[in-house]
Tab-separated table of C-alpha atoms and ligand atoms in Angstrom:
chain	number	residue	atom	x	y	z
A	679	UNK	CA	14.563	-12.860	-16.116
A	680	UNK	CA	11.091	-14.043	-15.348
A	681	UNK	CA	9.999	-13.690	-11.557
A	682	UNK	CA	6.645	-15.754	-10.198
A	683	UNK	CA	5.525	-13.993	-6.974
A	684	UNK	CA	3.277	-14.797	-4.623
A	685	UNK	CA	1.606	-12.347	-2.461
A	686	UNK	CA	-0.965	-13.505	0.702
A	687	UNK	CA	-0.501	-11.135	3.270
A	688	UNK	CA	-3.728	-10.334	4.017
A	689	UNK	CA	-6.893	-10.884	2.271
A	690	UNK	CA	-6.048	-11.382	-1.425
A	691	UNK	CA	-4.444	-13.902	-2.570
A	692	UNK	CA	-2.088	-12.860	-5.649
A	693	UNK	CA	0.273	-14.143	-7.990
A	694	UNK	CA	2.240	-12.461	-11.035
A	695	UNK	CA	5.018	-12.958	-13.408
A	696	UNK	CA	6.621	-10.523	-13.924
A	697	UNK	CA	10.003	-9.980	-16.142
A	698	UNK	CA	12.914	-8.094	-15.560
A	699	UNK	CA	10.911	-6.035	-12.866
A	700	UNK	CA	9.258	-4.377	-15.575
A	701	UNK	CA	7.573	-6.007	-17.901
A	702	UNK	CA	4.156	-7.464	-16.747
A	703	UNK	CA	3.419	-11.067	-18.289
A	704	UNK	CA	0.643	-11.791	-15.871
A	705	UNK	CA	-1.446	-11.011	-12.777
A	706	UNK	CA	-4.176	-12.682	-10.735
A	707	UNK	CA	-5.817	-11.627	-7.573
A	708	UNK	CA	-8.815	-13.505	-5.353
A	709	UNK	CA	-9.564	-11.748	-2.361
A	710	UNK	CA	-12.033	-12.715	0.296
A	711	UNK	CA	-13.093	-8.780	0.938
A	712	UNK	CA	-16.489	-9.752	0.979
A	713	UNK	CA	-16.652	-12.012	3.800
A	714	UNK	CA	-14.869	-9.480	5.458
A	715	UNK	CA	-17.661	-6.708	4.738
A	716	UNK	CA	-20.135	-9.024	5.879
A	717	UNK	CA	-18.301	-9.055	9.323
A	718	UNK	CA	-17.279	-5.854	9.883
A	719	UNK	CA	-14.003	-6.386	9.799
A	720	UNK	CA	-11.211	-8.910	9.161
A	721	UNK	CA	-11.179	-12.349	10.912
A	722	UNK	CA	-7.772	-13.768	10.153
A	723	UNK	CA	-8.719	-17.445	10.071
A	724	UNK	CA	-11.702	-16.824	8.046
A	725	UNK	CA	-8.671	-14.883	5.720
A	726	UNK	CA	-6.118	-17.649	5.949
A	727	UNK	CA	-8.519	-20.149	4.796
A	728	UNK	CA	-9.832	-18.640	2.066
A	729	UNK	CA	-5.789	-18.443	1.269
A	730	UNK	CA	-5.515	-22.385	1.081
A	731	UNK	CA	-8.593	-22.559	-0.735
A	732	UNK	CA	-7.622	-19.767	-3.719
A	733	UNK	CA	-4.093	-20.804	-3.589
A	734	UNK	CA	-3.507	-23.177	-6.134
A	735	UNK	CA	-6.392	-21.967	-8.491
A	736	UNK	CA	-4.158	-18.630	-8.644
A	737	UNK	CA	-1.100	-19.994	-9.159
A	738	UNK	CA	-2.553	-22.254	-12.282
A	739	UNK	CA	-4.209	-19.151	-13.853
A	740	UNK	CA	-1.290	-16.933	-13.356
A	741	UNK	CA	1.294	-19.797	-15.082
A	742	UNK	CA	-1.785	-20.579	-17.762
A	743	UNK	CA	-2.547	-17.291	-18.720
A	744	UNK	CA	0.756	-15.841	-20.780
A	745	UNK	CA	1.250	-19.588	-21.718
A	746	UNK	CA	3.837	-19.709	-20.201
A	747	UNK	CA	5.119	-22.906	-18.441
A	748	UNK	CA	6.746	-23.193	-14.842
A	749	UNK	CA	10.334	-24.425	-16.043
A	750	UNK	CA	10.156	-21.091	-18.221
A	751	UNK	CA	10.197	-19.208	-14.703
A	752	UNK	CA	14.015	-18.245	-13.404
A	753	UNK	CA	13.146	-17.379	-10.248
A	754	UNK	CA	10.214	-17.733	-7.508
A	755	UNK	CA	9.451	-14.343	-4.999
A	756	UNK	CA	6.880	-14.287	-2.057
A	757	UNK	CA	5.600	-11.945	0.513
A	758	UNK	CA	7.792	-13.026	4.136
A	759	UNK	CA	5.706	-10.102	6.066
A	760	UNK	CA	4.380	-7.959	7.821
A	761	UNK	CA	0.419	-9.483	7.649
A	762	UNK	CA	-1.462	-12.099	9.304
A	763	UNK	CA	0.364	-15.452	9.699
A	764	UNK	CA	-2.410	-17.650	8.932
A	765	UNK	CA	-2.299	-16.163	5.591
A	766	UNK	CA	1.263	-15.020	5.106
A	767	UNK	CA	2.602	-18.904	5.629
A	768	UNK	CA	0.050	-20.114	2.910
A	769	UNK	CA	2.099	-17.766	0.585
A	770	UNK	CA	5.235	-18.616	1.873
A	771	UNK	CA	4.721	-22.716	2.215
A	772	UNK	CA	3.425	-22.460	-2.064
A	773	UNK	CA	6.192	-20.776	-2.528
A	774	UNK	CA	8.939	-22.995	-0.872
A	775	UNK	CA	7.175	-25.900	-2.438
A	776	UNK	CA	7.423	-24.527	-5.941
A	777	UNK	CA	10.819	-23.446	-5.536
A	778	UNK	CA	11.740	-26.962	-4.021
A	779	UNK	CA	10.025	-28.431	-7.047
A	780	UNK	CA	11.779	-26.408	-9.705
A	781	UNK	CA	14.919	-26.136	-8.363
A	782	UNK	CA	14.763	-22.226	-8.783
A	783	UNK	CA	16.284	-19.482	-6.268
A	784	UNK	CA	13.386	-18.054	-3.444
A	785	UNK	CA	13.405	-14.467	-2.784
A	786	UNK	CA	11.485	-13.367	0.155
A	787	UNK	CA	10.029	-10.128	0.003
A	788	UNK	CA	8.757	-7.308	2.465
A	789	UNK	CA	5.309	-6.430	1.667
A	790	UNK	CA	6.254	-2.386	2.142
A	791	UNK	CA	9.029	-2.534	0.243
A	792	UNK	CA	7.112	-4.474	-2.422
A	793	UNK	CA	4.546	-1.244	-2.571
A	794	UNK	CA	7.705	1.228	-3.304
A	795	UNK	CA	8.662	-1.042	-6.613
A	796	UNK	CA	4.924	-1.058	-7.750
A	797	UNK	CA	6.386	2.123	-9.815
A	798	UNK	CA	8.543	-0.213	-11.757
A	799	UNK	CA	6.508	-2.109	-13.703
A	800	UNK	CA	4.986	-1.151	-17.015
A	801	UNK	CA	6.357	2.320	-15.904
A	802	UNK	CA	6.985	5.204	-18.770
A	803	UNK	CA	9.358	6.691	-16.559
A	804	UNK	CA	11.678	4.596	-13.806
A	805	UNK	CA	12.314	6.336	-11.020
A	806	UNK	CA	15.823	8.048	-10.653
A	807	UNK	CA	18.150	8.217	-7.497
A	808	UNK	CA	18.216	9.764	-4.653
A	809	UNK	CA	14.424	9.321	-3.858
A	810	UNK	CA	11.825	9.733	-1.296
A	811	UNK	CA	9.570	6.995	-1.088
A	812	UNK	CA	6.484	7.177	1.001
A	813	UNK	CA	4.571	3.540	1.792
A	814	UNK	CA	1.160	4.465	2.652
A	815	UNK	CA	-1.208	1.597	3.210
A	816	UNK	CA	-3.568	0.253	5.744
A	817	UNK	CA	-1.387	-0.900	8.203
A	818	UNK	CA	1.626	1.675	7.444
A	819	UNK	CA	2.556	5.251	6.948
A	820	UNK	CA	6.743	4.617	6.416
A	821	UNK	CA	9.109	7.662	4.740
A	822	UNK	CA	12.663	6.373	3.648
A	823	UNK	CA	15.255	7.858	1.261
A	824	UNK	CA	16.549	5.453	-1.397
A	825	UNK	CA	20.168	6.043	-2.706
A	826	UNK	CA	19.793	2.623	-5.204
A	827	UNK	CA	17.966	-0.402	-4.611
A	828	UNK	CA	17.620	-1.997	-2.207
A	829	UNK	CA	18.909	0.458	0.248
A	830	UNK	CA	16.492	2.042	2.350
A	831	UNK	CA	17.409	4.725	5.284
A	832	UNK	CA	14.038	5.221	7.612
A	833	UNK	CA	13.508	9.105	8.180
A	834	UNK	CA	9.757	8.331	9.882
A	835	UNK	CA	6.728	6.817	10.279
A	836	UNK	CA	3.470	6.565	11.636
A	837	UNK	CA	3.530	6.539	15.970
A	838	UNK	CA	-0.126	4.938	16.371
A	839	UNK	CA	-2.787	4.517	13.116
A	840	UNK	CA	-1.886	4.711	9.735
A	841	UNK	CA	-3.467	6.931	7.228
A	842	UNK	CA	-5.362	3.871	5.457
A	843	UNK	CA	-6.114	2.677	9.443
A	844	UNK	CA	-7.596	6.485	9.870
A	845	UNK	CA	-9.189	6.793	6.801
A	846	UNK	CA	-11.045	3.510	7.662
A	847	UNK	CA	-11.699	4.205	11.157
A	848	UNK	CA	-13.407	7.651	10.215
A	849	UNK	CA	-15.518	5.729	7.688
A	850	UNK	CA	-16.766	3.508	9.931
A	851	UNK	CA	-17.670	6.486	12.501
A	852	UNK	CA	-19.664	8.017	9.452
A	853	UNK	CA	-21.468	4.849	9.288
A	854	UNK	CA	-20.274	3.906	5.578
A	855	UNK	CA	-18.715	0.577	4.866
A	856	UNK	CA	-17.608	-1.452	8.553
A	857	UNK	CA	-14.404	-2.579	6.386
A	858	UNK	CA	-12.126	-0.969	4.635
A	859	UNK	CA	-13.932	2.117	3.744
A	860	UNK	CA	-11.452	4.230	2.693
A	861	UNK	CA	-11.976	4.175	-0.833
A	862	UNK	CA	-16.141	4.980	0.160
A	863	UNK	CA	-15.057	7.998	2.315
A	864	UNK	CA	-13.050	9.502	-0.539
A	865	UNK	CA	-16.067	9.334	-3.227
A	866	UNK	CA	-18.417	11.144	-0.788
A	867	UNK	CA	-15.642	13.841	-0.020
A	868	UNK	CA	-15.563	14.380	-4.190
A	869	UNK	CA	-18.784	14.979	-3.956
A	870	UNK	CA	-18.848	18.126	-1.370
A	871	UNK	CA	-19.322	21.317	-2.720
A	872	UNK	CA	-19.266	22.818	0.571
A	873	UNK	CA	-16.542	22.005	3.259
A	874	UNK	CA	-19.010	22.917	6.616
A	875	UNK	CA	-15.854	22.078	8.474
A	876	UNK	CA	-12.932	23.932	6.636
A	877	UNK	CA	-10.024	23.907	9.011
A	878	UNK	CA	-11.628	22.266	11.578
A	879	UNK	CA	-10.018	19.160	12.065
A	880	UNK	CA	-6.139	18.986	13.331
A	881	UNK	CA	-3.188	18.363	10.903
A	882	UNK	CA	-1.374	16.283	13.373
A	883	UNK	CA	2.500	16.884	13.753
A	884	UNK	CA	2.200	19.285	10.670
A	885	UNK	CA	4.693	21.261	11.925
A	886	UNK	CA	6.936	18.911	13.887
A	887	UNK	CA	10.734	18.972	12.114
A	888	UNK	CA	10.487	15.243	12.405
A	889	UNK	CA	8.965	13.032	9.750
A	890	UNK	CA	6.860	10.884	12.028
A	891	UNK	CA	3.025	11.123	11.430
A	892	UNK	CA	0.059	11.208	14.028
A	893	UNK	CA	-3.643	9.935	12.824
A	894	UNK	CA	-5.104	8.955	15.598
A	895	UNK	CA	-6.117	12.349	16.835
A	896	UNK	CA	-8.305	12.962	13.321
A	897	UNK	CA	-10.457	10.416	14.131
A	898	UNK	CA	-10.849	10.770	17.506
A	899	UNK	CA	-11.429	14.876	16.392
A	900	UNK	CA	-14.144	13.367	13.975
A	901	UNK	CA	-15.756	11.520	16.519
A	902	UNK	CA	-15.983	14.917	18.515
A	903	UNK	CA	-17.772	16.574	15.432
A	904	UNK	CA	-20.333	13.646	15.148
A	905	UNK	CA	-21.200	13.871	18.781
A	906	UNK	CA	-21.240	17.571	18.944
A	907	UNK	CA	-23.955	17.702	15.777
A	908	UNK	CA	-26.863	17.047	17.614
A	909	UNK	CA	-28.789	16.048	14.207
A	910	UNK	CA	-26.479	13.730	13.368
A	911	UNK	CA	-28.411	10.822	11.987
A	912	UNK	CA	-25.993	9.153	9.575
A	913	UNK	CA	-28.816	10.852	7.124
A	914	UNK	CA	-27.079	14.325	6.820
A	915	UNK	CA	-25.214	14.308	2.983
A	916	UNK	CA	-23.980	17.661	3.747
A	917	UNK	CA	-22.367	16.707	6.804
A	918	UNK	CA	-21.063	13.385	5.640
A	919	UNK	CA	-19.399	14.891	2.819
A	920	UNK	CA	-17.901	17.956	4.755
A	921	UNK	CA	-16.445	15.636	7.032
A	922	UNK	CA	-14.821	13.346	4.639
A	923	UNK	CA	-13.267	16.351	2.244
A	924	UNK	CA	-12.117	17.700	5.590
A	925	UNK	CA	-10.784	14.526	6.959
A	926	UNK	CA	-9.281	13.972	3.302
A	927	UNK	CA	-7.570	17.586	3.140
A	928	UNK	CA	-6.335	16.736	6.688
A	929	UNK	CA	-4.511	14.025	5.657
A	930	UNK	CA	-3.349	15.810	2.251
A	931	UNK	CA	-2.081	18.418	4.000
A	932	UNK	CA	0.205	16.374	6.866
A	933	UNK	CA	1.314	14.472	4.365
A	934	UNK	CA	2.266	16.904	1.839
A	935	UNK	CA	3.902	19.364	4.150
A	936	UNK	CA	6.158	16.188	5.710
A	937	UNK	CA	7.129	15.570	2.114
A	938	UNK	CA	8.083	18.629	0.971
A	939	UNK	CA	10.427	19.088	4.066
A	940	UNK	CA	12.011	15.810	2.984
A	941	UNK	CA	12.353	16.878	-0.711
A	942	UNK	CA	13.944	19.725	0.409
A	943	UNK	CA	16.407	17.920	3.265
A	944	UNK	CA	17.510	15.479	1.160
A	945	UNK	CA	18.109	16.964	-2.106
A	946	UNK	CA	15.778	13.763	-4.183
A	947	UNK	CA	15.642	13.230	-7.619
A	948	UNK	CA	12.059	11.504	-7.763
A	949	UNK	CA	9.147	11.263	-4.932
A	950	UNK	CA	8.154	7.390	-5.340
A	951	UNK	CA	4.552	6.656	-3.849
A	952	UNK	CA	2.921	3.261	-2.917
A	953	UNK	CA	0.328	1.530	-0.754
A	954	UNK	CA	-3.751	1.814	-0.592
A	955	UNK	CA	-3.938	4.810	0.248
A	956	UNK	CA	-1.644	5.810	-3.003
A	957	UNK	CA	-5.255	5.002	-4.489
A	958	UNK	CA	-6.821	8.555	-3.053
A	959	UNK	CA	-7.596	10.881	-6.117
A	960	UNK	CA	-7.549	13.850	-3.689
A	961	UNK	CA	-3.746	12.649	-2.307
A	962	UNK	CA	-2.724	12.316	-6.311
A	963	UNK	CA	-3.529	15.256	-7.022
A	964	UNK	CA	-2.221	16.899	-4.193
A	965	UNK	CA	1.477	15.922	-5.227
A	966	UNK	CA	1.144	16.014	-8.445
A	967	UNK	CA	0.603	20.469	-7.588
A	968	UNK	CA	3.169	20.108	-5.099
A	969	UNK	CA	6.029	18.812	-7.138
A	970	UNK	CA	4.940	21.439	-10.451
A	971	UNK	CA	7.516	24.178	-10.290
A	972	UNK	CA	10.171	21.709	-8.832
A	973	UNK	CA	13.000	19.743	-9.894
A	974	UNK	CA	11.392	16.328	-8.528
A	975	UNK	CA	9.901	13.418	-10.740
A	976	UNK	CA	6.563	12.002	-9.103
A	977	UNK	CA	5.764	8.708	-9.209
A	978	UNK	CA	2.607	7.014	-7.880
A	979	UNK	CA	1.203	3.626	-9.537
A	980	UNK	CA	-1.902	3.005	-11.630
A	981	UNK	CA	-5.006	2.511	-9.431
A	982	UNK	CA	-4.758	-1.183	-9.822
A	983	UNK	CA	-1.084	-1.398	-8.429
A	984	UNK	CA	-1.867	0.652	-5.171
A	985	UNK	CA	-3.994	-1.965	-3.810
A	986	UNK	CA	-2.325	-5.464	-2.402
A	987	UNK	CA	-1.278	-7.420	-5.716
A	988	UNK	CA	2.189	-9.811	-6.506
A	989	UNK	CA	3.222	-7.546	-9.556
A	990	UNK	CA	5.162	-5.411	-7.005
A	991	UNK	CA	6.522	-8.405	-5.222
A	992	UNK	CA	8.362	-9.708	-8.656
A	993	UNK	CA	9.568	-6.243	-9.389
A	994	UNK	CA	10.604	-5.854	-5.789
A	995	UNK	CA	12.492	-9.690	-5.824
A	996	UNK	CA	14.059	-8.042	-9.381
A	997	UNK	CA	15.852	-4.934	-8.355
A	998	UNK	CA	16.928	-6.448	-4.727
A	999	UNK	CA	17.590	-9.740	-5.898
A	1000	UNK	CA	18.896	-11.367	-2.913
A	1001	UNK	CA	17.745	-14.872	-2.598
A	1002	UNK	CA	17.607	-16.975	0.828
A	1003	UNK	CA	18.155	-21.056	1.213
A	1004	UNK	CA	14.614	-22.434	1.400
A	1005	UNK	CA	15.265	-23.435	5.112
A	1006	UNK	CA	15.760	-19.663	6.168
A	1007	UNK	CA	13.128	-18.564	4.791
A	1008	UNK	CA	10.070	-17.775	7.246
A	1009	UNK	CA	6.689	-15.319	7.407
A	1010	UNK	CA	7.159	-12.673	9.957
A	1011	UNK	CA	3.926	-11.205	10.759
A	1012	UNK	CA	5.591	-8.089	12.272
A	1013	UNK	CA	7.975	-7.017	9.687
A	1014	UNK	CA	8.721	-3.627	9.608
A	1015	UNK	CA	10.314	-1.401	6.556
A	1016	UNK	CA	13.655	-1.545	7.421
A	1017	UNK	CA	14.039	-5.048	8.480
B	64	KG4	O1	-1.919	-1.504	0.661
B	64	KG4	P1	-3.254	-2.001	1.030
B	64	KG4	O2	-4.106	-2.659	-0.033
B	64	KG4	O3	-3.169	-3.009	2.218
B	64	KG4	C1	-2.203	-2.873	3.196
B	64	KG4	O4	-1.040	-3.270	2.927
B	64	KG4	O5	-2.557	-2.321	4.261
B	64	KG4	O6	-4.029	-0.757	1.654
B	64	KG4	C2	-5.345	-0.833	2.103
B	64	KG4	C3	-5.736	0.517	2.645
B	64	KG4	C4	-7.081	0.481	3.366
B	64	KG4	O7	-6.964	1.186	4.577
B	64	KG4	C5	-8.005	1.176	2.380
B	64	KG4	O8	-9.117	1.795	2.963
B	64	KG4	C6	-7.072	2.199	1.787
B	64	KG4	O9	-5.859	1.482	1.596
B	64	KG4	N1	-7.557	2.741	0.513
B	64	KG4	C7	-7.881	4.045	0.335
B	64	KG4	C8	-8.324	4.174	-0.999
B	64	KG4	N2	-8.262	2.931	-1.590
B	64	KG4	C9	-7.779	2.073	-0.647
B	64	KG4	N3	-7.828	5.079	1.174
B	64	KG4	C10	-8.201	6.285	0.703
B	64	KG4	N4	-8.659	6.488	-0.544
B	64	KG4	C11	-8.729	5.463	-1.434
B	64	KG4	N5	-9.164	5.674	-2.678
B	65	ZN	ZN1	-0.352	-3.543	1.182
């Protein structure tokens, strides 16, 4: 079964076929991250128009690309939410139309479940059940359990910024990139050979027995560091660097300590990973030691599938397979995991 999905939550606009949530046949992305950088940040109708205008150039190169032709597809998928509306109901209207035009089933798709099946496609190894997925992205920090597909039972989440939110944030205070600098923060903290903050920074809700996380606090505790370092300049490699391995091992560690409790609580087969922040080389390898020695598969996507793309959203459409009469389906801009 061949799924087209469409993916324009934020600011890339994506498209994929994928088929039998497995097998990739094709991908295309345009994002607008550079007007974004210019800014400083996101404006979402700067983002939703550059969604009309990449649209239909991404949906022609995704269809022309594996040859393929649009009465080959079985079935049309697109990302309902969460994201900004001005750019979520570009997604959603192509989709309806195509669907409309085709006379093919519409599957709507949340964006964080969409990151879980990201560890479907072109996969080695599919993930077995019982497992613990963790969605960590900019916008979300979600833990559920997944007994098959489709069926998701919350067990926490993040209760103010998520880790791709903090890792941003703390760029931003270290005066690297204004937007999205997570990736940036993580390539300075590789290159520390010398933590000057070791254990300085709090591991927020470490120890809680709930699985809820707490990020705001690093930042604001990174903020304290930059103001309390008098020769702070934005000039100081050392410093920079500590910071961000710090920052980095802070996050590793909440993370990591919130999973293992899971693991343990709910007996998993496989620890499924997905979002940006999946991306972090420090965070990969930090699971991949923490599941050695015990009976738990890990799976986190390549590189390219952490980041916001549609192959997920096909794969996701695949294994849930539930689709909605064109009328009912709607973006949501606040969305969350389980709904
Ligand atoms: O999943 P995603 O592309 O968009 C959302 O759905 O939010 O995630 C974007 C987030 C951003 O916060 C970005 O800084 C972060 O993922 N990110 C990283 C890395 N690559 C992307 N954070 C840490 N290390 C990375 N290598
Ligand atoms: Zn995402």
């Amino acid at each position: 079964m061949k799924i087209f999905a469409i993916e324009t939550s934020c600011d890339e606009t994506a498209a994929a076929i994928v088929e039998d949530g497995t097998k990739l046949l094709s991908s295309t992305i345009a994002t607008s991250k550079e007007l974004h950088e210019k800014t400083g940040g996101i404006i979402p109708e700067v983002a939703a128009r550059k969604q009309v205008e990449s649209i239909v150039p991404v949906i022609e190169e995704t269809i022309k690309n594996p040859k393929l032709k649009m009465e080959d597809i079985d079935a049309f998928a697109v990302t309902t939410g969460p994201g900004l509306i001005g750019s979520l109901v570009v997604g959603v209207a192509a989709a309806k139309s195509l669907a409309f035009i085709y006379k093919k089933p519409l599957v709507p798709v949340n964006h964080l479940i969409g990151h879980i099946y990201a560890n479907w496609v072109e996969s080695s190894k599919l993930p077995e059940f019982p497992a613990l997925a963790l969605v960590i992205s900019g916008g979300h920090t979600d833990l559920v359990l997944m007994h098959r597909h489709g069926d998701f039972k919350y067990l926490g989440g993040t209760l103010d910024d998520a880790a791709g939110e903090a890792f941003d944030k703390t760029a931003r205070l270290l005066g690297l990139k204004k937007y999205l600098g997570g990736a940036e923060l993580s390539g300075l903290a590789a290159l520390c050979e010398k933590n000057l903050f070791e254990g300085k920074l709090p591991r927020p809700k470490m120890r809680d027995d709930d699985f809820d996380f707490s990020f705001s606090g690093l930042k604001t505790a990174v903020k304290r560091l930059i103001e309390g370092d008098k020769s702070f300049s934005g000039e100081s490699t050392e410093f920079i660097q500590s910071v961000a391995r710090e920052f980095e091992n802070a996050v590793g560690d909440v993370v990591s300590s919130k999973i293992l409790k899971a693991i343990n609580k709910y007996n998993v087969k496989s620890l499924v990973i997905g979002g940006g922040v999946a991306a972090n080389i420090n965070l990969r390898e930090r699971l991949e030691k923490d599941v050695r020695g015990i009976n738990v598969s890990l799976h986190i996507p390549p590189m390219k599938y952490c980041t916001d793309n549609a192959v997920y959203i096909a794969s996701a459409a695949y294994f849930i397979n539930k689709p909605v009469e064109l009328e009912e389906i709607d973006a949501n801009p606040a969305l969350g995991i389980m709904d």
